[in-house]
mmCIF file of C-alpha atoms and ligand atoms in Angstrom:
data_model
loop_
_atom_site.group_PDB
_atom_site.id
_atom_site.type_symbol
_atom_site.label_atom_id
_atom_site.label_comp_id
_atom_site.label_asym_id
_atom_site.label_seq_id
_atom_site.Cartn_x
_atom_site.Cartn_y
_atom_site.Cartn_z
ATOM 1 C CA UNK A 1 0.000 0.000 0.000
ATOM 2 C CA UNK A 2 1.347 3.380 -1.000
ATOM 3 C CA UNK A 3 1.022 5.638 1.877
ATOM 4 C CA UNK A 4 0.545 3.124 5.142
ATOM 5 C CA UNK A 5 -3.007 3.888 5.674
ATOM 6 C CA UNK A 6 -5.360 2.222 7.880
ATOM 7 C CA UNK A 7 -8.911 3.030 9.276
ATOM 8 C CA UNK A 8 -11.208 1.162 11.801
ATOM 9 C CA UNK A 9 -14.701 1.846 12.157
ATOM 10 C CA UNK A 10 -17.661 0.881 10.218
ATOM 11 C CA UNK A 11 -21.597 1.118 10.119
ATOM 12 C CA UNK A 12 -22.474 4.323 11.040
ATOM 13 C CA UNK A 13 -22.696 7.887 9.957
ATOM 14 C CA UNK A 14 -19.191 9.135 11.296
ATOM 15 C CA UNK A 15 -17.332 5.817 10.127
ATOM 16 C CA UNK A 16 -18.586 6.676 6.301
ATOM 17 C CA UNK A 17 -17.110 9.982 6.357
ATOM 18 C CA UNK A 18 -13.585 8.524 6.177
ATOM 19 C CA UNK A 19 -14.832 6.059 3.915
ATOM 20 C CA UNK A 20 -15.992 8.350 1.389
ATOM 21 C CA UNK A 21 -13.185 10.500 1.706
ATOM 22 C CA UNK A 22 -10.790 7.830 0.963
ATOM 23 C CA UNK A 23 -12.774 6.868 -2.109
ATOM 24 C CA UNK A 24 -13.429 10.777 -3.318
ATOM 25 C CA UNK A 25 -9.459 10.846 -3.206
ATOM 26 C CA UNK A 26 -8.886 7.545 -4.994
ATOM 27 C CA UNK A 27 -6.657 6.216 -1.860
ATOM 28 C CA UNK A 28 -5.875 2.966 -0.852
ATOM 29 C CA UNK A 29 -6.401 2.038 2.357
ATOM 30 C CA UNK A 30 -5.551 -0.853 4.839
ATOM 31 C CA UNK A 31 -9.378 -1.433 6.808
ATOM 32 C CA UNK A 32 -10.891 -3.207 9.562
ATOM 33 C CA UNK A 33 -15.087 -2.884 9.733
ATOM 34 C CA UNK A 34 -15.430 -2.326 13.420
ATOM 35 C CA UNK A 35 -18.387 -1.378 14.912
ATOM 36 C CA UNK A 36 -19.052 0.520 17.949
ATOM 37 C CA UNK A 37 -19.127 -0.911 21.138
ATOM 38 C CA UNK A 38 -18.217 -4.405 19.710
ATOM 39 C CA UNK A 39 -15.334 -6.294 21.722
ATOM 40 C CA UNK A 40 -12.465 -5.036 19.279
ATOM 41 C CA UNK A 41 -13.158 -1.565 20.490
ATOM 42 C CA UNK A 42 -12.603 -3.082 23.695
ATOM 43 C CA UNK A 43 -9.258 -4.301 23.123
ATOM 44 C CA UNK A 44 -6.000 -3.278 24.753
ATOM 45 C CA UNK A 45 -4.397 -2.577 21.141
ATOM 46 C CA UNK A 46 -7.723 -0.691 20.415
ATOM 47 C CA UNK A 47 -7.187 1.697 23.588
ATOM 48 C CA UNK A 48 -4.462 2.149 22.507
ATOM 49 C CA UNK A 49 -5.018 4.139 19.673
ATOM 50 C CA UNK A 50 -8.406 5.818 20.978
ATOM 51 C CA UNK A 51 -8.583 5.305 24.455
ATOM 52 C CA UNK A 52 -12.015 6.323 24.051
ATOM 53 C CA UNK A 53 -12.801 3.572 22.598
ATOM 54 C CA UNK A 54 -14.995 5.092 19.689
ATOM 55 C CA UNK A 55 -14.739 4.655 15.833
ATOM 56 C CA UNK A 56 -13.531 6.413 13.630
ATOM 57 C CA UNK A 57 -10.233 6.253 13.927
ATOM 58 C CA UNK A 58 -7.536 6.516 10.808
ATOM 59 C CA UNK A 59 -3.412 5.723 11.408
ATOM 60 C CA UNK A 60 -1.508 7.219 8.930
ATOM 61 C CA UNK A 61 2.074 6.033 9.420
ATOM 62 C CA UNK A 62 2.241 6.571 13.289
ATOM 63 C CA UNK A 63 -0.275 9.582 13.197
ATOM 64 C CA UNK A 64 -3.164 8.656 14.748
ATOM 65 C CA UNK A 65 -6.819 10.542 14.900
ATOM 66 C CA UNK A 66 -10.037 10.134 16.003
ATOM 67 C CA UNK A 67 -12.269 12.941 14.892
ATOM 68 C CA UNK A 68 -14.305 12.118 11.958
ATOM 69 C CA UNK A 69 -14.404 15.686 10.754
ATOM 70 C CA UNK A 70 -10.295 16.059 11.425
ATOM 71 C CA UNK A 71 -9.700 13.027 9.773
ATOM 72 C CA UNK A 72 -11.485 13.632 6.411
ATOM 73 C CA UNK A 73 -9.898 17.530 6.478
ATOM 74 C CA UNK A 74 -6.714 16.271 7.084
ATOM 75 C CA UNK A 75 -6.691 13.159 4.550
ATOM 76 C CA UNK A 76 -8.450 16.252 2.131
ATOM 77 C CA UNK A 77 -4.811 18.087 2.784
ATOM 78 C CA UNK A 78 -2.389 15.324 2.831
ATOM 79 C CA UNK A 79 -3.349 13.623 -0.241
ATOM 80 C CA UNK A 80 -4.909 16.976 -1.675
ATOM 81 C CA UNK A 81 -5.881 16.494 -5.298
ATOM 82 C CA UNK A 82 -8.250 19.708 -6.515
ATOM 83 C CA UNK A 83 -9.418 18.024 -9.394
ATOM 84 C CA UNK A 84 -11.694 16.455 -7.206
ATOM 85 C CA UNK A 85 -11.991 17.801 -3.734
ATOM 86 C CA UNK A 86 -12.370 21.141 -2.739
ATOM 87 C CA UNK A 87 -9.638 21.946 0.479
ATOM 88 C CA UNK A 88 -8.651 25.653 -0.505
ATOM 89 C CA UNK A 89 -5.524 26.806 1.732
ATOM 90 C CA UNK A 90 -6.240 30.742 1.816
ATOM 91 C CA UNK A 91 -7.653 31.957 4.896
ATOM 92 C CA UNK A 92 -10.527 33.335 4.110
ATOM 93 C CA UNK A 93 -11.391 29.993 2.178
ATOM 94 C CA UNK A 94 -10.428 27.535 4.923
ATOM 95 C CA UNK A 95 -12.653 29.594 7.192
ATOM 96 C CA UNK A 96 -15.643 29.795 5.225
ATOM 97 C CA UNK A 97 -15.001 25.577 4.988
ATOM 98 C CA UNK A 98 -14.792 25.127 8.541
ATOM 99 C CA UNK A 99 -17.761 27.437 8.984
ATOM 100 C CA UNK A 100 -19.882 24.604 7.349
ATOM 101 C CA UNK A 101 -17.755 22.000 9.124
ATOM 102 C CA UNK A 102 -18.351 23.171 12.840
ATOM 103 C CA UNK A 103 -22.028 24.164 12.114
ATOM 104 C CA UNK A 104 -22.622 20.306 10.939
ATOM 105 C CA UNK A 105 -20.198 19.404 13.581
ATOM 106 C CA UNK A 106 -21.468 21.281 16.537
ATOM 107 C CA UNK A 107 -25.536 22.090 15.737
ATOM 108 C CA UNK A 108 -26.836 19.190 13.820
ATOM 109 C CA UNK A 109 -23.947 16.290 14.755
ATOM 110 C CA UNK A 110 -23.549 16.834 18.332
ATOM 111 C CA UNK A 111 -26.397 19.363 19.922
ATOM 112 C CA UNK A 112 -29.107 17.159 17.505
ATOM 113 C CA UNK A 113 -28.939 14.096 16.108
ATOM 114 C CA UNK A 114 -26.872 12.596 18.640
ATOM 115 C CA UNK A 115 -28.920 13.978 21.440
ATOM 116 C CA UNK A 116 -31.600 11.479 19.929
ATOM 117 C CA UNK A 117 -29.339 8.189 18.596
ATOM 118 C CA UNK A 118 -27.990 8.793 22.436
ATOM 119 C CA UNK A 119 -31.434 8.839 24.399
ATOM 120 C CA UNK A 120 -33.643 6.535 21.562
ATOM 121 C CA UNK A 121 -31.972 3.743 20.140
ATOM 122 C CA UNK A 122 -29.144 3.732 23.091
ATOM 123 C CA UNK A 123 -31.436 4.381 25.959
ATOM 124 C CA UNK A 124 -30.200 1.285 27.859
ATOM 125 C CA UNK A 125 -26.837 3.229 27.906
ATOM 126 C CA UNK A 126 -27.751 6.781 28.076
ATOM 127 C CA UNK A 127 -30.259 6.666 29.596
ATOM 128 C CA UNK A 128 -34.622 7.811 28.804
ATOM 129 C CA UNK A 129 -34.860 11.864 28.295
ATOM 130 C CA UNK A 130 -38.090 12.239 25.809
ATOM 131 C CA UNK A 131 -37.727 16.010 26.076
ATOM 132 C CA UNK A 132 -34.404 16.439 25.409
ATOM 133 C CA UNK A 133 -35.139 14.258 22.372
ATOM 134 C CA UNK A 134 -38.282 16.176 21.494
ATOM 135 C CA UNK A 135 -36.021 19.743 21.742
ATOM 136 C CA UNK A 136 -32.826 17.875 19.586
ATOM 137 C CA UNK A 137 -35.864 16.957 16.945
ATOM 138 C CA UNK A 138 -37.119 20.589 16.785
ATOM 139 C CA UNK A 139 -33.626 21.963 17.157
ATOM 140 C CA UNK A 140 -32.421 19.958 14.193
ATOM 141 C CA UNK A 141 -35.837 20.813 12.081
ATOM 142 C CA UNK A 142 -34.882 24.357 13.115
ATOM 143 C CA UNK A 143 -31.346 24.733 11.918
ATOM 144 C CA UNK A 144 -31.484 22.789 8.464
ATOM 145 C CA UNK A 145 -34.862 24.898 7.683
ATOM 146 C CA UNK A 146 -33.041 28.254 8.299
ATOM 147 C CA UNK A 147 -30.184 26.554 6.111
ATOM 148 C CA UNK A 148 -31.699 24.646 3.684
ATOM 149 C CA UNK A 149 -31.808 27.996 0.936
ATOM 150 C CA UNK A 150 -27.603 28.251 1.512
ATOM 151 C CA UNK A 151 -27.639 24.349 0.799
ATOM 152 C CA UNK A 152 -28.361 25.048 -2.535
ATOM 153 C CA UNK A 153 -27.398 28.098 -3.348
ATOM 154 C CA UNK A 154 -23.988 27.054 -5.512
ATOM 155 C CA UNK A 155 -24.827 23.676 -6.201
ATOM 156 C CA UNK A 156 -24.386 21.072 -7.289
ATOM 157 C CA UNK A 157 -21.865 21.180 -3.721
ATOM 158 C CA UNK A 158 -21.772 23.583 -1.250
ATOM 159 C CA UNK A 159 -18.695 25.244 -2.315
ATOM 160 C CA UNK A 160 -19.741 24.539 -6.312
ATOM 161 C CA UNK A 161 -18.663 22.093 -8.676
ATOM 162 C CA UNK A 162 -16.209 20.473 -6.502
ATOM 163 C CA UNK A 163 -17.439 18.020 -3.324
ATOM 164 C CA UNK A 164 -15.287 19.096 -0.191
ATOM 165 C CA UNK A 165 -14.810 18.011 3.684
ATOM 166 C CA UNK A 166 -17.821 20.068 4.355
ATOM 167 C CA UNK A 167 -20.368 18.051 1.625
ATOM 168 C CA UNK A 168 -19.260 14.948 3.463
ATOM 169 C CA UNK A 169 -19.763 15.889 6.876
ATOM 170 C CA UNK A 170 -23.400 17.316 5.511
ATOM 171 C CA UNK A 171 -24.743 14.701 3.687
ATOM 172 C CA UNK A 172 -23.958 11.757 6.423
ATOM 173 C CA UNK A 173 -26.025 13.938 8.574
ATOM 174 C CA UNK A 174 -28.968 14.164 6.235
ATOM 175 C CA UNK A 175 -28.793 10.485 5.377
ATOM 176 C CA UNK A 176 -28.650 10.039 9.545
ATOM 177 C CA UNK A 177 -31.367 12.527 9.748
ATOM 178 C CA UNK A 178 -34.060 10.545 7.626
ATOM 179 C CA UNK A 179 -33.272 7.308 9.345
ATOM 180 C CA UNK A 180 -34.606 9.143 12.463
ATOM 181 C CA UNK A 181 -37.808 10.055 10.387
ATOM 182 C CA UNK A 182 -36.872 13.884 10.050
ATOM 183 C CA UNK A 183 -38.330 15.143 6.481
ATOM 184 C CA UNK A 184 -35.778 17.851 5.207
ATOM 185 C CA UNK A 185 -36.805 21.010 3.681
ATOM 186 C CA UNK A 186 -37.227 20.590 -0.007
ATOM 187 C CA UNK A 187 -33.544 22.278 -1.498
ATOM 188 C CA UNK A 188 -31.636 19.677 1.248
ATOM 189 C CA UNK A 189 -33.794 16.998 -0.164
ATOM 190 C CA UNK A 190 -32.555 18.097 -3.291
ATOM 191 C CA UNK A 191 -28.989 18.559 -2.708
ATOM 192 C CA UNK A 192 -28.815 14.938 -0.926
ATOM 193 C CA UNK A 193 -30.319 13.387 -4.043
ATOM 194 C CA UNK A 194 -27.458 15.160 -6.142
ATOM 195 C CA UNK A 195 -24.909 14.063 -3.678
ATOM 196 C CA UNK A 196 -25.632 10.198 -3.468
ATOM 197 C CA UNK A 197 -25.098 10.306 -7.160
ATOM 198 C CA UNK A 198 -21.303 10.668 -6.601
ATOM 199 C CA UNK A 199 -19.680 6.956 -7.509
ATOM 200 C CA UNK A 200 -17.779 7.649 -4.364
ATOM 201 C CA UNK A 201 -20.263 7.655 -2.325
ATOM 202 C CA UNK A 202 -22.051 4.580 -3.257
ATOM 203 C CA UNK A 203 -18.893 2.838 -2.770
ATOM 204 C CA UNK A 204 -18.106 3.695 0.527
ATOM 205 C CA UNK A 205 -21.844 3.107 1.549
ATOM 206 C CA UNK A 206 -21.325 -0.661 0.404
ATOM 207 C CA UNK A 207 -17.954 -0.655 2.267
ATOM 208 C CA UNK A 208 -19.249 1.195 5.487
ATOM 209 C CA UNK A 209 -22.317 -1.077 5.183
ATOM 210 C CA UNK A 210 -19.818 -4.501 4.523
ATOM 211 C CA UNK A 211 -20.842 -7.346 7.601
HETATM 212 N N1 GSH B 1 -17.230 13.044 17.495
HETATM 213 C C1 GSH B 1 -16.804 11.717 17.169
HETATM 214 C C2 GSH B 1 -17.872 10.729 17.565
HETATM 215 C C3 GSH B 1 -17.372 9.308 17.511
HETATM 216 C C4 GSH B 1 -18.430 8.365 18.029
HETATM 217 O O1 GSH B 1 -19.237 8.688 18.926
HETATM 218 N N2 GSH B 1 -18.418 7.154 17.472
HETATM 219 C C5 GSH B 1 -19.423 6.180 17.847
HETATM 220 C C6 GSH B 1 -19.926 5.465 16.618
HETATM 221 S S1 GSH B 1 -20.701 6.611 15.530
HETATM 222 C C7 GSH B 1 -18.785 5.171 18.787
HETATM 223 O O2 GSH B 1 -17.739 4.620 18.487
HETATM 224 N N3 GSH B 1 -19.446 4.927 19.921
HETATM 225 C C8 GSH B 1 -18.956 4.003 20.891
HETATM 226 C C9 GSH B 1 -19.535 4.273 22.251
HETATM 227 O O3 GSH B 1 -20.469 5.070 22.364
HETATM 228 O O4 GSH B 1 -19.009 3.697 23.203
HETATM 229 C C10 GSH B 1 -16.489 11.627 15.664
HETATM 230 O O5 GSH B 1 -17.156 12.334 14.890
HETATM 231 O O6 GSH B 1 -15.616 10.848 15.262
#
């Protein structure tokens, strides 16, 4: 393998960023499909690496992260190839990029969607909190409506003609979105139909999806 890259994780919405990302940038990758809380994450050599025992995580050489959102911007920069992913490097580019990436990261990732996955479907860890979940539900409606118009403005991507860290980080959320029954305004419906066009993304859905 070229560049001594490995990534663990599989099955869910943050594993299939680094997927994708791989794919977009036609790297080849070493990969074990490891899903959460399954005994591998458990595993001393596991701990190692993330000693909070979550997925994703990438090793590239002996750099190691664990952020979904760092790892795909960083693999966009290290293997940066502008034919087919937009990473710009000027400042007031990167920061209109990471304004995308810590709005998905922050509002609709962590304050809303997870809220729910957390206090729904893992309950039995997290613990019952219908509330909260109602609020995440109406917080999430909330942000992607007020959204939804800058979602589309450039098209077919956020930044244009050119898918970036940003599209990636976006679109897992919408897909994660409807599988919690959310209906998205009618431009993100629209933009997430254009995006699961890309080849890339179909492939690293299979792989993400692998048993
Ligand atoms: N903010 C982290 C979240 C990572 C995360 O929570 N991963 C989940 C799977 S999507 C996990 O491994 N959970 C294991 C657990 O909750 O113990 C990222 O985006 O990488």
């Amino acid at each position: 393998m070229a560049h001594d890259l490995t990534v663990w994780g599989a099955g869910t919405s943050r594993t299939m960023r680094v997927h994708w990302m791989m794919l977009e940038l036609g790297l080849e990758y070493e990969f074990f499909l490891i899903r959460p809380r399954t005994p591998m994450t458990q595993s001393a050599e596991f701990i190692r690496l993330n000693p909070r025992r979550k997925v994703p995580v990438l090793r590239h050489g002996s750099f190691v992260l664990t952020e979904s959102a760092a790892i795909i911007q960083y693999l966009s920069e290290a293997f940066a190839n502008p034919d087919k992913v937009y990473a710009p490097d000027d400042a007031k580019g990167r920061a209109a990029l990471n304004e995308w990436c810590y709005f998905v990261m922050s509002e609709i990732d962590a304050a809303s969607l997870y809220v729910a996955r957390r206090h729904e479907g893992l309950s039995h860890i997290y613990g019952e909190a219908p509330a909260a979940v109602e609020a995440a539900k109406r917080y999430f409606q909330a942000n992607i409506e007020a959204m939804a118009p800058r979602i589309d403005e450039r098209g077919p991507y956020l930044f244009g003609d050119r898918v970036s860290a940003a599209d990636i980080l976006l679109m897992t959320c919408l897909d994660w979105a409807v599988s919690l029954g959310h209906t998205l305004p009618v431009d993100a419906a629209r933009y997430r139909e254009r995006v699961a066009r890309r080849p890339a993304y179909q492939a690293a859905r299979e792989r993400n999806n692998a048993e």
